[in-house]
Amino acid sequence: MGKARRSIQIIIFALIAAVGGWTLYTNLFAGTEKPVVGAAAPNFKLSSLDGVTRELSDYKGKVVVVNFWGTFCEPCRNEMPALDRQQTKWKDSGVVVLGLNLDEPRITVDNYIRQVGVTFPILFDKDEQMRKRYGVSQYPTTFFIKPDGRIGEIRIGEMDEAYIDRTIAAMLKP
């Protein structure tokens, strides 16, 4: 009876190890194909701070700047005013800036946005599904999407206003 019990324990352990290994593999490696420059930007439909549901595909024909950020991230906070000024500068040219906040509490995000005076839409990436889909592992990460819906530029890290301006201008060229 001791041998049978030992065999069952080994089988159960092997099954647990296999399931654990598979779970780890799928969470870390499977489906982590990151969007690249030239590829179609993955669509999303997210709720915004102002209660409006926004979908990336609604902005087809416009340059869209998708900025993944968090209130805890100093470089994110540093570039927000520049992103807002560029949104204001280029809005008549069909440029839209969307800030995708990771799943932070609404009150935290709202307080920060009011303090800084950001006017572009802030969307909530519930459960960080879009962060994963876009392959974002560092904050801030910004995707500049061309009017045809393809990714024109990906920037990891803080941007200064001159960089944002140059990149948007390049996206608007035919």
XYZ file of N, CA, C and O in Angstrom:
696
model
N 0.815 -1.187 0.000
C 0.000 0.000 0.000
C 0.865 1.259 0.000
O 0.487 2.257 -0.584
N 2.041 1.230 0.594
C 2.940 2.366 0.628
C 3.441 2.745 -0.754
O 3.590 3.914 -1.083
N 3.717 1.696 -1.598
C 4.194 1.968 -2.964
C 3.105 2.630 -3.799
O 3.365 3.538 -4.568
N 1.884 2.180 -3.661
C 0.765 2.746 -4.426
C 0.536 4.204 -4.020
O 0.299 5.060 -4.868
N 0.623 4.441 -2.744
C 0.433 5.812 -2.247
C 1.532 6.734 -2.771
O 1.279 7.860 -3.175
N 2.743 6.247 -2.768
C 3.883 7.024 -3.279
C 3.708 7.318 -4.771
O 3.980 8.429 -5.228
N 3.249 6.358 -5.536
C 3.021 6.543 -6.976
C 1.950 7.595 -7.231
O 2.089 8.439 -8.126
N 0.897 7.559 -6.443
C -0.183 8.543 -6.590
C 0.345 9.936 -6.256
O 0.045 10.910 -6.957
N 1.152 10.048 -5.217
C 1.725 11.336 -4.857
C 2.612 11.876 -5.974
O 2.578 13.069 -6.285
N 3.400 11.019 -6.590
C 4.273 11.435 -7.699
C 3.439 11.901 -8.886
O 3.738 12.926 -9.508
N 2.367 11.183 -9.184
C 1.493 11.551 -10.312
C 0.832 12.907 -10.039
O 0.793 13.783 -10.900
N 0.326 13.091 -8.826
C -0.314 14.360 -8.468
C 0.704 15.493 -8.546
O 0.424 16.558 -9.101
N 1.900 15.281 -8.014
C 2.945 16.301 -8.080
C 3.287 16.648 -9.531
O 3.430 17.811 -9.890
N 3.402 15.614 -10.386
C 3.725 15.846 -11.803
C 2.618 16.654 -12.479
O 2.902 17.559 -13.279
N 1.361 16.349 -12.169
C 0.244 17.102 -12.759
C 0.260 18.558 -12.299
O 0.064 19.477 -13.098
N 0.496 18.773 -11.012
C 0.556 20.146 -10.494
C 1.710 20.907 -11.137
O 1.565 22.067 -11.541
N 2.859 20.262 -11.254
C 4.018 20.907 -11.879
C 3.731 21.234 -13.346
O 4.089 22.316 -13.838
N 3.065 20.323 -14.053
C 2.750 20.561 -15.468
C 1.775 21.723 -15.623
O 1.965 22.604 -16.470
N 0.727 21.750 -14.806
C -0.254 22.836 -14.879
C 0.406 24.158 -14.497
O 0.201 25.184 -15.152
N 1.210 24.150 -13.452
C 1.924 25.365 -13.043
C 2.865 25.856 -14.123
O 2.940 27.048 -14.415
N 3.602 24.939 -14.730
C 4.517 25.305 -15.809
C 3.776 25.879 -17.007
O 4.200 26.876 -17.599
N 2.672 25.251 -17.376
C 1.870 25.750 -18.499
C 1.311 27.137 -18.204
O 1.338 28.030 -19.052
N 0.816 27.345 -17.003
C 0.289 28.655 -16.614
C 1.378 29.716 -16.663
O 1.178 30.806 -17.200
N 2.528 29.394 -16.129
C 3.654 30.327 -16.164
C 4.056 30.650 -17.598
O 4.254 31.801 -17.964
N 4.136 29.632 -18.444
C 4.514 29.839 -19.844
C 3.510 30.739 -20.561
O 3.894 31.691 -21.240
N 2.223 30.458 -20.408
C 1.219 31.251 -21.134
C 1.170 32.688 -20.637
O 0.928 33.599 -21.418
N 1.409 32.900 -19.345
C 1.408 34.270 -18.830
C 2.642 35.058 -19.232
O 2.583 36.266 -19.416
N 3.758 34.385 -19.368
C 4.997 35.090 -19.681
C 5.320 35.149 -21.169
O 5.867 36.139 -21.645
N 4.995 34.093 -21.903
C 5.499 34.017 -23.271
C 4.439 33.902 -24.353
O 4.615 34.447 -25.428
N 3.388 33.214 -24.116
C 2.394 32.987 -25.164
C 1.616 34.267 -25.433
O 1.198 34.968 -24.524
N 1.424 34.594 -26.675
C 0.627 35.745 -27.064
C 1.255 37.077 -26.711
O 0.556 38.057 -26.571
N 2.570 37.112 -26.569
C 3.218 38.360 -26.211
C 3.840 39.036 -27.436
O 4.783 39.785 -27.309
N 3.301 38.755 -28.580
C 3.805 39.392 -29.787
C 3.495 40.881 -29.706
O 2.348 41.306 -29.747
N 4.537 41.666 -29.561
C 4.367 43.107 -29.404
C 4.086 43.757 -30.747
O 4.674 43.376 -31.752
N 3.213 44.765 -30.750
C 3.027 45.528 -31.979
C 4.333 46.235 -32.340
O 5.076 46.658 -31.460
N 4.610 46.322 -33.614
C 5.847 46.949 -34.087
C 5.503 48.085 -35.042
O 4.382 48.180 -35.546
N 6.482 48.934 -35.286
C 6.302 50.020 -36.246
C 5.909 49.415 -37.594
O 6.519 48.453 -38.058
N 4.863 49.960 -38.183
C 4.363 49.473 -39.468
C 3.173 48.534 -39.334
O 2.422 48.338 -40.281
N 2.984 47.956 -38.152
C 1.849 47.050 -37.922
C 0.598 47.855 -37.569
O 0.677 49.007 -37.132
N -0.550 47.239 -37.754
C -1.806 47.873 -37.354
C -1.844 47.969 -35.832
O -1.470 47.027 -35.135
N -2.260 49.106 -35.335
C -2.380 49.293 -33.885
C -3.568 48.478 -33.382
O -4.653 48.546 -33.965
N -3.377 47.698 -32.315
C -4.505 46.943 -31.761
C -5.622 47.884 -31.313
O -5.364 48.899 -30.655
N -6.834 47.541 -31.679
C -7.974 48.372 -31.299
C -8.264 48.200 -29.806
O -7.907 47.185 -29.205
N -8.885 49.176 -29.215
C -9.338 49.071 -27.832
C -10.609 49.867 -27.677
O -10.906 50.763 -28.463
N -11.362 49.517 -26.670
C -12.592 50.220 -26.308
C -12.548 50.351 -24.790
O -12.693 49.365 -24.072
N -12.300 51.586 -24.313
C -12.082 51.807 -22.890
C -12.914 52.975 -22.378
O -13.208 53.912 -23.118
N -13.221 52.920 -21.108
C -13.952 53.989 -20.444
C -12.980 55.107 -20.073
O -11.846 54.845 -19.677
N -13.450 56.337 -20.199
C -12.589 57.481 -19.903
C -12.966 58.110 -18.565
O -14.026 57.819 -17.992
N -12.098 58.963 -18.103
C -12.300 59.664 -16.840
C -13.604 60.466 -16.859
O -14.278 60.578 -15.845
N -13.969 60.989 -18.035
C -15.208 61.770 -18.144
C -16.448 60.907 -18.403
O -17.514 61.412 -18.683
N -16.281 59.579 -18.305
C -17.416 58.667 -18.428
C -17.776 58.251 -19.842
O -18.727 57.503 -20.044
N -17.040 58.716 -20.838
C -17.307 58.374 -22.227
C -16.498 57.130 -22.597
O -15.336 57.010 -22.212
N -17.103 56.209 -23.328
C -16.371 55.055 -23.826
C -15.751 55.445 -25.158
O -16.433 55.965 -26.047
N -14.464 55.233 -25.274
C -13.736 55.613 -26.496
C -13.082 54.378 -27.099
O -12.568 53.529 -26.387
N -13.113 54.356 -28.425
C -12.540 53.235 -29.173
C -11.494 53.788 -30.141
O -11.738 54.797 -30.804
N -10.360 53.135 -30.207
C -9.292 53.618 -31.089
C -9.781 53.738 -32.526
O -9.468 54.716 -33.211
N -10.560 52.787 -32.987
C -11.029 52.809 -34.379
C -11.887 54.034 -34.696
O -12.039 54.402 -35.859
N -12.432 54.698 -33.675
C -13.213 55.924 -33.898
C -12.344 57.058 -34.444
O -12.869 58.032 -34.978
N -11.031 56.936 -34.294
C -10.116 58.001 -34.696
C -9.395 57.704 -36.006
O -8.420 58.367 -36.331
N -9.894 56.729 -36.755
C -9.281 56.423 -38.046
C -9.279 57.680 -38.906
O -10.229 58.441 -38.916
N -8.176 57.937 -39.583
C -8.027 59.136 -40.388
C -7.336 60.262 -39.630
O -7.086 61.320 -40.196
N -7.041 60.027 -38.352
C -6.348 61.023 -37.534
C -5.045 60.440 -37.020
O -4.881 59.229 -36.948
N -4.136 61.312 -36.666
C -2.940 60.886 -35.951
C -3.353 60.732 -34.489
O -3.953 61.640 -33.913
N -3.056 59.575 -33.912
C -3.415 59.313 -32.522
C -2.139 59.030 -31.737
O -1.326 58.202 -32.136
N -1.980 59.732 -30.643
C -0.858 59.518 -29.742
C -1.417 58.785 -28.524
O -2.238 59.329 -27.786
N -1.012 57.523 -28.358
C -1.488 56.695 -27.248
C -0.352 56.589 -26.237
O 0.677 55.978 -26.515
N -0.576 57.197 -25.080
C 0.450 57.284 -24.047
C 0.044 56.428 -22.841
O -0.950 56.708 -22.190
N 0.824 55.363 -22.574
C 0.606 54.526 -21.394
C 1.347 55.157 -20.223
O 2.554 55.388 -20.317
N 0.644 55.412 -19.124
C 1.234 56.157 -18.020
C 0.603 55.763 -16.690
O -0.426 55.084 -16.638
N 1.236 56.233 -15.612
C 0.710 56.041 -14.266
C 1.087 57.224 -13.399
O 2.114 57.874 -13.638
N 0.286 57.515 -12.398
C 0.564 58.656 -11.522
C 1.823 58.440 -10.683
O 2.435 59.399 -10.235
N 2.203 57.204 -10.486
C 3.389 56.863 -9.697
C 4.685 57.108 -10.462
O 5.767 57.086 -9.889
N 4.589 57.337 -11.754
C 5.732 57.388 -12.666
C 6.164 58.843 -12.884
O 5.457 59.614 -13.530
N 7.325 59.202 -12.350
C 7.806 60.581 -12.465
C 8.005 61.014 -13.921
O 7.568 62.105 -14.299
N 8.639 60.190 -14.785
C 8.757 60.605 -16.196
C 7.390 60.807 -16.868
O 7.236 61.698 -17.701
N 6.408 60.006 -16.470
C 5.050 60.174 -17.010
C 4.500 61.535 -16.619
O 3.940 62.258 -17.454
N 4.647 61.867 -15.350
C 4.147 63.147 -14.858
C 4.886 64.306 -15.523
O 4.285 65.334 -15.831
N 6.179 64.131 -15.770
C 6.971 65.198 -16.393
C 6.508 65.512 -17.811
O 6.529 66.664 -18.233
N 6.108 64.493 -18.571
C 5.764 64.728 -19.978
C 4.293 65.080 -20.206
O 3.935 65.520 -21.287
N 3.453 64.941 -19.200
C 2.020 65.220 -19.377
C 1.731 66.647 -19.840
O 0.941 66.830 -20.768
N 2.329 67.675 -19.242
C 2.054 69.032 -19.731
C 2.465 69.214 -21.203
O 1.752 69.880 -21.966
N 3.570 68.621 -21.615
C 4.015 68.734 -23.015
C 3.030 68.029 -23.940
O 2.704 68.548 -25.021
N 2.556 66.866 -23.546
C 1.555 66.161 -24.354
C 0.287 67.005 -24.483
O -0.305 67.096 -25.568
N -0.110 67.634 -23.398
C -1.320 68.458 -23.427
C -1.139 69.666 -24.348
O -2.033 70.004 -25.129
N 0.017 70.314 -24.269
C 0.269 71.469 -25.155
C 0.277 71.026 -26.623
O -0.242 71.741 -27.496
N 0.841 69.875 -26.903
C 0.870 69.386 -28.287
C -0.526 69.007 -28.771
O -0.869 69.235 -29.927
N -1.346 68.446 -27.885
C -2.743 68.153 -28.241
C -3.442 69.444 -28.649
O -4.126 69.503 -29.663
N -3.245 70.499 -27.881
C -3.860 71.794 -28.182
C -3.324 72.355 -29.497
O -4.088 72.836 -30.336
N -2.022 72.284 -29.678
C -1.399 72.825 -30.889
C -1.908 72.131 -32.152
O -2.168 72.776 -33.162
N -2.039 70.819 -32.137
C -2.311 70.039 -33.338
C -3.767 69.602 -33.505
O -4.103 68.968 -34.509
N -4.646 69.920 -32.569
C -6.006 69.368 -32.646
C -6.740 69.755 -33.928
O -7.517 68.962 -34.465
N -6.498 70.943 -34.481
C -7.156 71.347 -35.721
C -6.586 70.625 -36.939
O -7.156 70.702 -38.029
N -5.473 69.924 -36.752
C -4.868 69.140 -37.834
C -5.264 67.667 -37.753
O -4.731 66.843 -38.481
N -6.181 67.340 -36.858
C -6.640 65.958 -36.748
C -5.758 65.093 -35.873
O -5.605 63.906 -36.127
N -5.191 65.664 -34.826
C -4.350 64.908 -33.908
C -5.105 64.731 -32.593
O -5.704 65.677 -32.087
N -5.062 63.512 -32.065
C -5.717 63.203 -30.799
C -4.699 62.543 -29.880
O -3.963 61.647 -30.298
N -4.640 62.998 -28.640
C -3.808 62.362 -27.622
C -4.740 61.613 -26.674
O -5.738 62.168 -26.218
N -4.410 60.355 -26.411
C -5.163 59.539 -25.460
C -4.198 59.032 -24.395
O -3.183 58.405 -24.728
N -4.496 59.297 -23.149
C -3.674 58.796 -22.055
C -4.286 57.528 -21.501
O -5.412 57.560 -21.001
N -3.587 56.398 -21.603
C -4.083 55.139 -21.062
C -3.437 54.894 -19.709
O -2.260 54.540 -19.624
N -4.215 55.126 -18.677
C -3.737 54.919 -17.324
C -3.936 53.455 -16.963
O -4.970 52.874 -17.274
N -2.921 52.893 -16.290
C -3.131 51.537 -15.826
C -4.236 51.569 -14.799
O -4.741 52.632 -14.461
N -4.636 50.496 -14.316
C -5.838 50.378 -13.499
C -5.657 50.984 -12.107
O -5.774 50.312 -11.100
N -5.362 52.303 -12.055
C -5.233 52.995 -10.775
C -6.617 53.471 -10.323
O -7.525 53.613 -11.140
N -6.774 53.760 -9.035
C -8.070 54.268 -8.568
C -8.448 55.572 -9.274
O -7.620 56.462 -9.460
N -9.704 55.664 -9.642
C -10.216 56.828 -10.377
C -9.924 58.132 -9.635
O -9.548 59.129 -10.234
N -10.077 58.132 -8.320
C -9.869 59.357 -7.532
C -8.416 59.826 -7.611
O -8.143 61.017 -7.703
N -7.476 58.881 -7.630
C -6.056 59.218 -7.733
C -5.775 59.886 -9.068
O -5.105 60.916 -9.143
N -6.302 59.288 -10.134
C -6.095 59.820 -11.488
C -6.781 61.169 -11.631
O -6.192 62.127 -12.135
N -8.013 61.271 -11.169
C -8.771 62.520 -11.280
C -8.063 63.660 -10.544
O -7.934 64.767 -11.080
N -7.578 63.396 -9.348
C -6.864 64.435 -8.590
C -5.622 64.905 -9.338
O -5.352 66.104 -9.419
N -4.869 63.960 -9.896
C -3.654 64.337 -10.631
C -3.997 65.151 -11.881
O -3.389 66.195 -12.139
N -4.962 64.701 -12.640
C -5.348 65.377 -13.893
C -5.839 66.797 -13.603
O -5.495 67.742 -14.317
N -6.611 66.973 -12.554
C -7.081 68.318 -12.179
C -5.919 69.208 -11.755
O -5.871 70.380 -12.101
N -4.995 68.630 -11.003
C -3.835 69.394 -10.525
C -2.989 69.896 -11.687
O -2.556 71.043 -11.703
N -2.775 69.057 -12.693
C -1.921 69.404 -13.827
C -2.692 70.174 -14.897
O -2.109 70.945 -15.646
N -4.008 69.964 -14.973
C -4.817 70.661 -15.963
C -4.803 70.007 -17.334
O -4.944 70.684 -18.350
N -4.640 68.689 -17.360
C -4.633 67.954 -18.635
C -6.033 67.980 -19.230
O -7.023 67.760 -18.530
N -6.103 68.242 -20.550
C -7.405 68.331 -21.216
C -7.687 67.174 -22.158
O -8.825 67.005 -22.589
N -6.665 66.378 -22.500
C -6.926 65.261 -23.417
C -7.568 64.097 -22.651
O -7.446 64.006 -21.428
N -8.275 63.203 -23.376
C -8.982 62.107 -22.713
C -8.029 61.148 -21.987
O -6.993 60.760 -22.518
N -8.426 60.779 -20.775
C -7.703 59.802 -19.973
C -8.577 58.551 -19.915
O -9.723 58.599 -19.458
N -8.023 57.442 -20.386
C -8.751 56.180 -20.424
C -8.203 55.228 -19.366
O -7.011 55.271 -19.045
N -9.071 54.358 -18.869
C -8.665 53.400 -17.847
C -8.456 52.027 -18.467
O -9.377 51.453 -19.039
N -7.241 51.538 -18.333
C -6.867 50.221 -18.853
C -7.168 49.184 -17.775
O -6.281 48.708 -17.077
N -8.451 48.857 -17.644
C -8.900 47.936 -16.601
C -8.162 46.604 -16.719
O -8.056 46.045 -17.793
N -7.653 46.168 -15.617
C -6.895 44.915 -15.532
C -5.665 44.907 -16.436
O -5.142 43.848 -16.755
N -5.262 46.080 -16.903
C -4.074 46.253 -17.735
C -4.079 45.369 -18.992
O -3.039 44.949 -19.487
N -5.260 45.142 -19.544
C -5.376 44.302 -20.739
C -4.702 44.931 -21.956
O -4.044 44.255 -22.733
N -4.845 46.246 -22.136
C -4.225 46.896 -23.291
C -2.713 47.013 -23.107
O -1.965 46.904 -24.075
N -2.279 47.217 -21.877
C -0.836 47.247 -21.616
C -0.221 45.926 -22.066
O 0.800 45.905 -22.748
N -0.865 44.840 -21.739
C -0.373 43.518 -22.133
C -0.464 43.343 -23.649
O 0.470 42.852 -24.274
N -1.581 43.751 -24.219
C -1.781 43.578 -25.670
C -0.780 44.398 -26.481
O -0.336 43.981 -27.542
N -0.420 45.572 -25.970
C 0.557 46.421 -26.640
C 1.992 46.070 -26.235
O 2.936 46.657 -26.744
N 2.152 45.147 -25.304
C 3.482 44.724 -24.895
C 4.243 45.761 -24.097
O 5.470 45.791 -24.119
N 3.527 46.608 -23.370
C 4.166 47.670 -22.595
C 4.699 47.100 -21.284
O 3.949 46.495 -20.518
N 5.998 47.300 -21.051
C 6.599 46.826 -19.805
C 7.260 47.959 -19.024
O 7.701 47.749 -17.898
N 7.345 49.146 -19.628
C 7.939 50.303 -18.964
C 7.034 51.506 -19.168
O 6.381 51.634 -20.200
N 7.052 52.379 -18.164
C 6.261 53.600 -18.259
C 7.182 54.802 -18.295
O 8.193 54.790 -17.600
N 6.854 55.814 -19.054
C 5.801 55.843 -20.058
C 6.234 55.133 -21.341
O 7.421 55.050 -21.636
N 5.261 54.641 -22.066
C 5.471 54.136 -23.420
C 4.405 54.779 -24.287
O 3.229 54.809 -23.910
N 4.832 55.314 -25.434
C 3.927 56.060 -26.300
C 3.952 55.487 -27.708
O 5.016 55.231 -28.265
N 2.757 55.309 -28.256
C 2.586 54.835 -29.633
C 2.027 55.994 -30.451
O 0.990 56.562 -30.096
N 2.714 56.329 -31.534
C 2.238 57.346 -32.473
C 1.622 56.589 -33.638
O 2.318 55.861 -34.354
N 0.311 56.749 -33.805
C -0.431 55.980 -34.799
C -0.810 56.893 -35.956
O -1.393 57.963 -35.768
N -0.470 56.437 -37.164
C -0.733 57.210 -38.379
C -2.230 57.204 -38.712
O -2.978 56.347 -38.219
N -2.655 58.109 -39.590
C -4.069 58.159 -39.968
C -4.618 56.853 -40.548
O -5.811 56.588 -40.443
N -3.753 56.017 -41.108
C -4.214 54.735 -41.663
C -4.337 53.643 -40.607
O -4.661 52.499 -40.910
N -4.064 53.983 -39.334
C -4.205 53.017 -38.249
C -2.957 52.195 -37.972
O -2.962 51.317 -37.120
N -1.882 52.490 -38.689
C -0.629 51.759 -38.479
C 0.277 52.531 -37.523
O 0.244 53.754 -37.459
N 1.083 51.799 -36.796
C 2.001 52.405 -35.842
C 3.152 53.040 -36.605
O 3.835 52.378 -37.390
N 3.355 54.332 -36.378
C 4.419 55.054 -37.050
C 5.676 55.182 -36.201
O 6.780 55.285 -36.730
N 5.506 55.173 -34.883
C 6.647 55.336 -33.973
C 6.251 54.800 -32.604
O 5.094 54.933 -32.178
N 7.220 54.191 -31.924
C 7.032 53.739 -30.546
C 8.155 54.359 -29.726
O 9.328 54.237 -30.082
N 7.788 55.005 -28.633
C 8.794 55.634 -27.776
C 8.647 55.093 -26.356
O 7.585 55.217 -25.748
N 9.712 54.501 -25.856
C 9.752 54.042 -24.476
C 10.552 55.057 -23.688
O 11.675 55.387 -24.063
N 9.950 55.577 -22.625
C 10.628 56.573 -21.802
C 10.049 57.958 -22.012
O 9.202 58.191 -22.875
N 10.551 58.859 -21.198
C 10.062 60.239 -21.199
C 10.397 60.953 -22.502
O 11.480 60.784 -23.054
N 9.454 61.761 -22.976
C 9.643 62.556 -24.189
C 9.659 64.031 -23.825
O 8.920 64.452 -22.943
N 10.471 64.798 -24.545
C 10.389 66.244 -24.371
C 9.443 66.787 -25.444
O 9.054 66.092 -26.377
N 9.082 68.027 -25.300
C 8.089 68.608 -26.206
C 8.573 68.669 -27.651
O 7.794 68.448 -28.577
N 9.855 68.926 -27.857
C 10.391 68.983 -29.225
C 10.258 67.633 -29.917
O 9.915 67.564 -31.097
N 10.508 66.560 -29.186
C 10.373 65.208 -29.767
C 8.918 64.935 -30.152
O 8.639 64.442 -31.250
N 7.999 65.261 -29.253
C 6.576 65.037 -29.538
C 6.168 65.833 -30.774
O 5.503 65.307 -31.681
N 6.571 67.078 -30.842
C 6.234 67.955 -31.960
C 6.767 67.400 -33.284
O 6.034 67.310 -34.274
N 8.042 67.028 -33.316
C 8.654 66.473 -34.540
C 7.957 65.189 -34.985
O 7.721 64.978 -36.176
N 7.649 64.342 -34.023
C 7.051 63.049 -34.350
C 5.630 63.223 -34.900
O 5.258 62.587 -35.887
N 4.855 64.092 -34.283
C 3.517 64.349 -34.789
C 3.580 64.959 -36.198
O 2.851 64.537 -37.098
N 4.485 65.909 -36.403
C 4.636 66.532 -37.729
C 4.970 65.473 -38.777
O 4.427 65.509 -39.896
N 5.839 64.532 -38.436
C 6.207 63.457 -39.370
C 5.014 62.554 -39.663
O 4.859 62.078 -40.805
N 4.156 62.315 -38.687
C 2.983 61.452 -38.885
C 1.960 62.100 -39.817
O 1.205 61.423 -40.492
N 1.953 63.437 -39.843
C 0.989 64.165 -40.678
C 1.415 64.271 -42.134
O 0.595 64.599 -42.997
N 2.697 63.989 -42.414
C 3.167 64.063 -43.806
C 2.609 62.892 -44.602
O 2.563 61.770 -44.118
N 2.166 63.190 -45.854
C 1.595 62.108 -46.696
C 2.621 61.078 -47.088
O 3.764 61.222 -47.075
